[in-house]
Structure formats: C-alpha cells, structure tokens
mmCIF file with all atom_site columns, C-alpha atoms in Angstrom:
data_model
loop_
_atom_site.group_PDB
_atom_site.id
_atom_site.type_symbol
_atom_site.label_atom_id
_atom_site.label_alt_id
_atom_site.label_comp_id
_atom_site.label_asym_id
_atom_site.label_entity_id
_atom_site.label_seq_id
_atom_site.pdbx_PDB_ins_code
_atom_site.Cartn_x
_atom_site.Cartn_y
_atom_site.Cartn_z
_atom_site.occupancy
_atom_site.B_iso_or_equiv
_atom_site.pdbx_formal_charge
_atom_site.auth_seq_id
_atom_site.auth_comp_id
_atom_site.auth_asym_id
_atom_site.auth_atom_id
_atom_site.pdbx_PDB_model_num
ATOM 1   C CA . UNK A 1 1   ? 75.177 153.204 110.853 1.00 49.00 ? 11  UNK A CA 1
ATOM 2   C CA . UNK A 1 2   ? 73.107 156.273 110.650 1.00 80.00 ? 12  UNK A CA 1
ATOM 3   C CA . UNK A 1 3   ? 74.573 159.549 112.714 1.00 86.00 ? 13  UNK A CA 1
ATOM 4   C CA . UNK A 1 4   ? 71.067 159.777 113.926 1.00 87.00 ? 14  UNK A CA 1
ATOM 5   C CA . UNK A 1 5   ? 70.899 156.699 115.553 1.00 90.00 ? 15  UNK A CA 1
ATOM 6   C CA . UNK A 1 6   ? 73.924 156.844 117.108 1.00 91.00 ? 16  UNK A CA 1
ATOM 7   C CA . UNK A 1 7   ? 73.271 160.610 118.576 1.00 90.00 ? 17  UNK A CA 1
ATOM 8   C CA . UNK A 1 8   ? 70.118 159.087 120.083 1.00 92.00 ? 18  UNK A CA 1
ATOM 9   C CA . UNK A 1 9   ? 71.938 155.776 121.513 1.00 92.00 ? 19  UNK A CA 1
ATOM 10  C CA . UNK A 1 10  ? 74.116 158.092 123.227 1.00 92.00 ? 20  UNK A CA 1
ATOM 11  C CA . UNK A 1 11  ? 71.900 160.617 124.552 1.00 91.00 ? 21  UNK A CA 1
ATOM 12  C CA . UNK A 1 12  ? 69.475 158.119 125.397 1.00 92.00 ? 22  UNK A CA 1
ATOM 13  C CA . UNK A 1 13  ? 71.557 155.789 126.728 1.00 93.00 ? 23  UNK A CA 1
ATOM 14  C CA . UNK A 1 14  ? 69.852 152.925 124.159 1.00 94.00 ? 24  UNK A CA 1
ATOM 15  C CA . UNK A 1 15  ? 71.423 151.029 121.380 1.00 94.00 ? 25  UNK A CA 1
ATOM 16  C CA . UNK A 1 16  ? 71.152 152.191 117.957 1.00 94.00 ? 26  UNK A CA 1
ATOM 17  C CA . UNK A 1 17  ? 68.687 149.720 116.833 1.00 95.00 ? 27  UNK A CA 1
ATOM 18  C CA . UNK A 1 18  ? 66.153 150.837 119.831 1.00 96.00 ? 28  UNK A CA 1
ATOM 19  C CA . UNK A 1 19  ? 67.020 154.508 118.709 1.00 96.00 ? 29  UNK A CA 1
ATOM 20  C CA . UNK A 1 20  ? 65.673 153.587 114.765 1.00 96.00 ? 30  UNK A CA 1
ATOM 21  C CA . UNK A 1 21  ? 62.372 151.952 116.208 1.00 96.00 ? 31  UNK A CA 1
ATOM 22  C CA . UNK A 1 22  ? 61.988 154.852 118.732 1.00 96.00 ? 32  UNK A CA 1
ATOM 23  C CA . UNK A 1 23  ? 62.233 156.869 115.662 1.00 96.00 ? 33  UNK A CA 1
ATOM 24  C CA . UNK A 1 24  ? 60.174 155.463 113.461 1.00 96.00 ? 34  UNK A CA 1
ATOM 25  C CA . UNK A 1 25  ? 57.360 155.213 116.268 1.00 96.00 ? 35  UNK A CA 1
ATOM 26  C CA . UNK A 1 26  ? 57.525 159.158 116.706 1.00 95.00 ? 36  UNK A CA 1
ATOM 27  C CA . UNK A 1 27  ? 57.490 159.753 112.719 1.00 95.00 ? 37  UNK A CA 1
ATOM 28  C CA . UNK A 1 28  ? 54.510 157.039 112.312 1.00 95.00 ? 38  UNK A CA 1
ATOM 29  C CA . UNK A 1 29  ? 52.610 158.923 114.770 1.00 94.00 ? 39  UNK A CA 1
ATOM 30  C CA . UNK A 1 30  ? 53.240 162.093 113.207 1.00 94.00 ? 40  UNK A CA 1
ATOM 31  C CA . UNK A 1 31  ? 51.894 161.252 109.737 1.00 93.00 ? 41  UNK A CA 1
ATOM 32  C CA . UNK A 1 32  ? 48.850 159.576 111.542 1.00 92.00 ? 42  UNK A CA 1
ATOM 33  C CA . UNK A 1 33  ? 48.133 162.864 113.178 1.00 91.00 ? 43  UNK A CA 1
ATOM 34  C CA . UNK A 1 34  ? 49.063 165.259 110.828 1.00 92.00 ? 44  UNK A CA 1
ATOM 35  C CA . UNK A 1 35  ? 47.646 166.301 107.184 1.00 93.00 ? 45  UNK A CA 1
ATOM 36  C CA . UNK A 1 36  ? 50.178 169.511 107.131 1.00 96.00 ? 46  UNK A CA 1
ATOM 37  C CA . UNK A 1 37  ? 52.957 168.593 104.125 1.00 97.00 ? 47  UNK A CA 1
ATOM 38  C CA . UNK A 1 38  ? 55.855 169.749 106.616 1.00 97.00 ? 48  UNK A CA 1
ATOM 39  C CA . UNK A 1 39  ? 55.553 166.440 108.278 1.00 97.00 ? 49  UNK A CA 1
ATOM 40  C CA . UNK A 1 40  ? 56.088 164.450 104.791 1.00 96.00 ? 50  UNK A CA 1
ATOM 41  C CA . UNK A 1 41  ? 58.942 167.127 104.354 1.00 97.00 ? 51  UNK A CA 1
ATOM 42  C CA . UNK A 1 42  ? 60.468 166.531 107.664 1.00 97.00 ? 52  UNK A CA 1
ATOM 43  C CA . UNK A 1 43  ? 60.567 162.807 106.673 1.00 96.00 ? 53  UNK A CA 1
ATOM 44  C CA . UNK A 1 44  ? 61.633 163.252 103.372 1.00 96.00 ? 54  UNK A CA 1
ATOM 45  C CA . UNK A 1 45  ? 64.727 165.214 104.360 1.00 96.00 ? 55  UNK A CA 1
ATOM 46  C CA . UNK A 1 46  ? 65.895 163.794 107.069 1.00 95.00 ? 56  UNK A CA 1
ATOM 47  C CA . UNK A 1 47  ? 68.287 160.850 106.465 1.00 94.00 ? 57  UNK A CA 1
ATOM 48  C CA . UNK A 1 48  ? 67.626 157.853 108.069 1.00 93.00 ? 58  UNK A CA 1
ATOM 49  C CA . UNK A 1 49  ? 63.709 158.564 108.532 1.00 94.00 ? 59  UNK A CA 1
ATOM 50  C CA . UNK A 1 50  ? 62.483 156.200 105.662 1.00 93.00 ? 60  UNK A CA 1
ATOM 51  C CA . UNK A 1 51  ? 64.417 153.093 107.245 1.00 94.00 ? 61  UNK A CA 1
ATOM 52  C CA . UNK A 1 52  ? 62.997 154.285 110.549 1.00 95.00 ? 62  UNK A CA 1
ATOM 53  C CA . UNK A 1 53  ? 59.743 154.792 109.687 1.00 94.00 ? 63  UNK A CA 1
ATOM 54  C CA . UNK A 1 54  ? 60.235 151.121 107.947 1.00 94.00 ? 64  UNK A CA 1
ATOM 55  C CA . UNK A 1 55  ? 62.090 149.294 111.312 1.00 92.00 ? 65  UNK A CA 1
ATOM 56  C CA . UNK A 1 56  ? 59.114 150.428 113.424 1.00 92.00 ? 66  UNK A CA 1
ATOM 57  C CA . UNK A 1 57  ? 56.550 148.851 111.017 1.00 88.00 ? 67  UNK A CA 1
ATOM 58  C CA . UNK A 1 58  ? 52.436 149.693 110.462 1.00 78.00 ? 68  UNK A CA 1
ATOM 59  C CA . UNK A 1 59  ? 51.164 151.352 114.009 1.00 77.00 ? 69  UNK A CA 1
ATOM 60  C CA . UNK A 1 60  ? 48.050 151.863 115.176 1.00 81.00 ? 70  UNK A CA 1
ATOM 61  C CA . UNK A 1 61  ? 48.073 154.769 117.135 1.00 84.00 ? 71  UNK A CA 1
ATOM 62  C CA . UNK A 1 62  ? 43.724 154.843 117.717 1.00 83.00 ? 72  UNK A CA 1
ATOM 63  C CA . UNK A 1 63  ? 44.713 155.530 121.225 1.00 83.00 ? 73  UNK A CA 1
ATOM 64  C CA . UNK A 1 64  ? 46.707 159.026 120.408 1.00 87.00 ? 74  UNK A CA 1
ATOM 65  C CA . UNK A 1 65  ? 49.583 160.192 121.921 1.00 90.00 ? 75  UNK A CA 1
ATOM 66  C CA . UNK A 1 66  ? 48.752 157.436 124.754 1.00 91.00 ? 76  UNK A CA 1
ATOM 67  C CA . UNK A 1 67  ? 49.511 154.700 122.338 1.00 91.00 ? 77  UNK A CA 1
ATOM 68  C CA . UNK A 1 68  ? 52.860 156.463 121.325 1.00 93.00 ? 78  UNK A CA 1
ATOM 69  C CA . UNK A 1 69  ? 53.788 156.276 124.748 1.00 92.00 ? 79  UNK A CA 1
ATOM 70  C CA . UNK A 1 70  ? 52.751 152.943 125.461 1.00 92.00 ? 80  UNK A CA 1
ATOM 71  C CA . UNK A 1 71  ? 55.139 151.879 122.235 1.00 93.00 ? 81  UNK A CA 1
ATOM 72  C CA . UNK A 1 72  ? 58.420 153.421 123.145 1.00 95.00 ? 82  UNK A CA 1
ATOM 73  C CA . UNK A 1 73  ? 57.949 152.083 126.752 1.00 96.00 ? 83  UNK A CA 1
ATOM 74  C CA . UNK A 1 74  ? 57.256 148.884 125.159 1.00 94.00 ? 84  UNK A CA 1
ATOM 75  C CA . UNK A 1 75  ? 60.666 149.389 123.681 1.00 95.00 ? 85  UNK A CA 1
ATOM 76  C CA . UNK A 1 76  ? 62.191 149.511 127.220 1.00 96.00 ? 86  UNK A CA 1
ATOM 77  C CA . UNK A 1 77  ? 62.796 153.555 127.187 1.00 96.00 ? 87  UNK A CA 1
ATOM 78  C CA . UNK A 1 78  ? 61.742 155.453 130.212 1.00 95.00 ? 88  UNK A CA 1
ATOM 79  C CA . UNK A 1 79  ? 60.318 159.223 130.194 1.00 92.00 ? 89  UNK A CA 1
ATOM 80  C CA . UNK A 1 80  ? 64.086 160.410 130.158 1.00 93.00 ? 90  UNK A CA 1
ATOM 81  C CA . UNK A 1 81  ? 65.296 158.213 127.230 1.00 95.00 ? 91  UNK A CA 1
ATOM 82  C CA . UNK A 1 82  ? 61.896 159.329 125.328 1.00 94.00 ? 92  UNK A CA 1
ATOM 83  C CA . UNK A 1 83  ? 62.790 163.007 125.500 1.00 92.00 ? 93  UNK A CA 1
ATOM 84  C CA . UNK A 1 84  ? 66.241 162.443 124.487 1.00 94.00 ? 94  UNK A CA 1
ATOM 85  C CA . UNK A 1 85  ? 65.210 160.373 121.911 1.00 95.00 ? 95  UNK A CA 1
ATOM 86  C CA . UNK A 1 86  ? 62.777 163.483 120.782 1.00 93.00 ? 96  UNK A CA 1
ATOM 87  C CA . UNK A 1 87  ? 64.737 166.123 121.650 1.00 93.00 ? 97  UNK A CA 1
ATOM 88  C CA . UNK A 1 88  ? 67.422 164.820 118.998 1.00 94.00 ? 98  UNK A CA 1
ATOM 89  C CA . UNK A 1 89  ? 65.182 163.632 116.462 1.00 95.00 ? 99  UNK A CA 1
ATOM 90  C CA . UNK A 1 90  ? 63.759 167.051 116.489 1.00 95.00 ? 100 UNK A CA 1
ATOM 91  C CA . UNK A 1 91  ? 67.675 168.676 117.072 1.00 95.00 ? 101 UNK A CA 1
ATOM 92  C CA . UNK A 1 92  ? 69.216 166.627 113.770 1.00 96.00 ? 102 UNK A CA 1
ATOM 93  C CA . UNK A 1 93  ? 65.868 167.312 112.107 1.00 96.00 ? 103 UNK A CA 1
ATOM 94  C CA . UNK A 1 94  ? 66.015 170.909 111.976 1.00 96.00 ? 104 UNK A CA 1
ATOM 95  C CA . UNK A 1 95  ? 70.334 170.647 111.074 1.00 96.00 ? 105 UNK A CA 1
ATOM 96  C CA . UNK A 1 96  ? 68.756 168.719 107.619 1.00 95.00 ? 106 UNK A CA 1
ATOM 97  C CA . UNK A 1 97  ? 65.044 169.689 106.881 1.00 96.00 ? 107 UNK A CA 1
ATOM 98  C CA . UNK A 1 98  ? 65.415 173.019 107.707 1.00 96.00 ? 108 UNK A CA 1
ATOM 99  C CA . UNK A 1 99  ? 64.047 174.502 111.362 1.00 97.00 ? 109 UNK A CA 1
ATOM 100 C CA . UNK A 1 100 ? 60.807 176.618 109.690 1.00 97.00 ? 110 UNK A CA 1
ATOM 101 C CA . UNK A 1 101 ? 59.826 172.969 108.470 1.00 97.00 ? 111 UNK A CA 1
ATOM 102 C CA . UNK A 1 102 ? 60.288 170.475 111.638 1.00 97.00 ? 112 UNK A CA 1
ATOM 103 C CA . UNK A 1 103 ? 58.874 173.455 113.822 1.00 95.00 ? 113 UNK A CA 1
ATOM 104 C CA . UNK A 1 104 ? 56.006 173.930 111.468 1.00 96.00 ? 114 UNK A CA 1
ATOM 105 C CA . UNK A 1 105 ? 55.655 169.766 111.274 1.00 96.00 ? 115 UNK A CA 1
ATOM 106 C CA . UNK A 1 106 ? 55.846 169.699 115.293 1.00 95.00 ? 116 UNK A CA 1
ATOM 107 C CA . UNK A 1 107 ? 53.156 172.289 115.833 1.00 93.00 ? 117 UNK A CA 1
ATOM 108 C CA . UNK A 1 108 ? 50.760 170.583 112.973 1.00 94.00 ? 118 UNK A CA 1
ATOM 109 C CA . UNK A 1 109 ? 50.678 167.800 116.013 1.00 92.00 ? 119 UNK A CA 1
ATOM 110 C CA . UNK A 1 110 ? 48.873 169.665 119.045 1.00 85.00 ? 120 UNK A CA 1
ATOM 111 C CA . UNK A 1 111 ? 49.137 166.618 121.084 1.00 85.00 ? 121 UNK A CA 1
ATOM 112 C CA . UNK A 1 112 ? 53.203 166.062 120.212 1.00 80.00 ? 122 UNK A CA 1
ATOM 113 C CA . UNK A 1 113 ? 54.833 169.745 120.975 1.00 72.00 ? 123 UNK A CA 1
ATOM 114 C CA . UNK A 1 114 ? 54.289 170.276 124.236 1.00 71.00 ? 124 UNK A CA 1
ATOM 115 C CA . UNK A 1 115 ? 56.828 167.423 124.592 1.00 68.00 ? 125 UNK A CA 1
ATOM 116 C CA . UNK A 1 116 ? 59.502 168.380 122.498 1.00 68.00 ? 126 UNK A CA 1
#
C-alpha cells in the first residue's frame, strides 16, 4: 500500500482506499483547472498519483470547486477529513515533487489554495 494513502487514512481518519479516491478527485480537479505544467509535474512525481488519479475515474467538475466538494462528501469525508486529506497530499507532495513545484501547481488553481 502506498505511504500516501496510509498518511491520509490516518490523518483523516478514512481507510486507505477512500484516501486514493479523495486523491485522485483533488488531482482530477487540478488538471481540469489548470494549464500551468507544475500541475502535470506535481502528478508526475508524486508516487501513487497516477493510480489515484485512475481509482477516482473521468470527473466532471463543470460545477468548479463546488463539484469537488460535492465528490469527496460523496465519499463520506467531512470538512475536517477534506483538509487532512489536502493538507497531506500537498505535505508528501512537496517531500517528492519538490515545494517550488506543488506551491507553484497550487497557486495555478485560484479557486483550490485558499484551502490548502
């Protein structure tokens, strides 16, 4: 099992499986919003993020940062468990891609860093 997962599971107080879907929502919804190559980056180089990206499946996120929201509740995480969940994405991100390249992928998402 990835490390990610299982820092998430325990911070969010989820199960690792949740954690990879939770994941894979936020990263989705990045590339949706985002043209700036520090997002593919961020993906690229941090492990786990391609089977994430895969476990949460095609998303349509039409209705913004509204619609990621209204997935990761759909999941059964509350506003705690979603900042956790974010907070060590963004936490194990930075330890792998490099901190210059999530913070840059991050801010290329106006509606996604005020919440992380």
């Amino acid at each position: 099992m990835n490390e990610l997962w299982n820092r998430i599971a325990a911070s969010a107080e989820t199960d690792a499986e949740t954690a990879k879907v939770a994941v894979g929502h936020i990263l989705s919804y990045m590339k949706a919003e985002s043209s700036d190559p520090a997002v593919g980056r961020m993906i690229e180089e941090t492990p786990g993020a391609g089977d994430a990206l895969e476990a949460a499946g095609d998303a349509d996120f039409s209705g913004g940062i509204m619609a990621l929201g209204a997935k990761l509740m759909g999941l059964g995480l509350d506003m705690g468990q979603i900042r956790s969940t974010a907070e060590e994405l963004v936490a194990y991100s930075k330890s792998t891609a490099g901190e210059e390249t999530v913070n840059q992928a991050i801010h290329s998402v106006p509606a996604l860093a005020p919440f992380v």
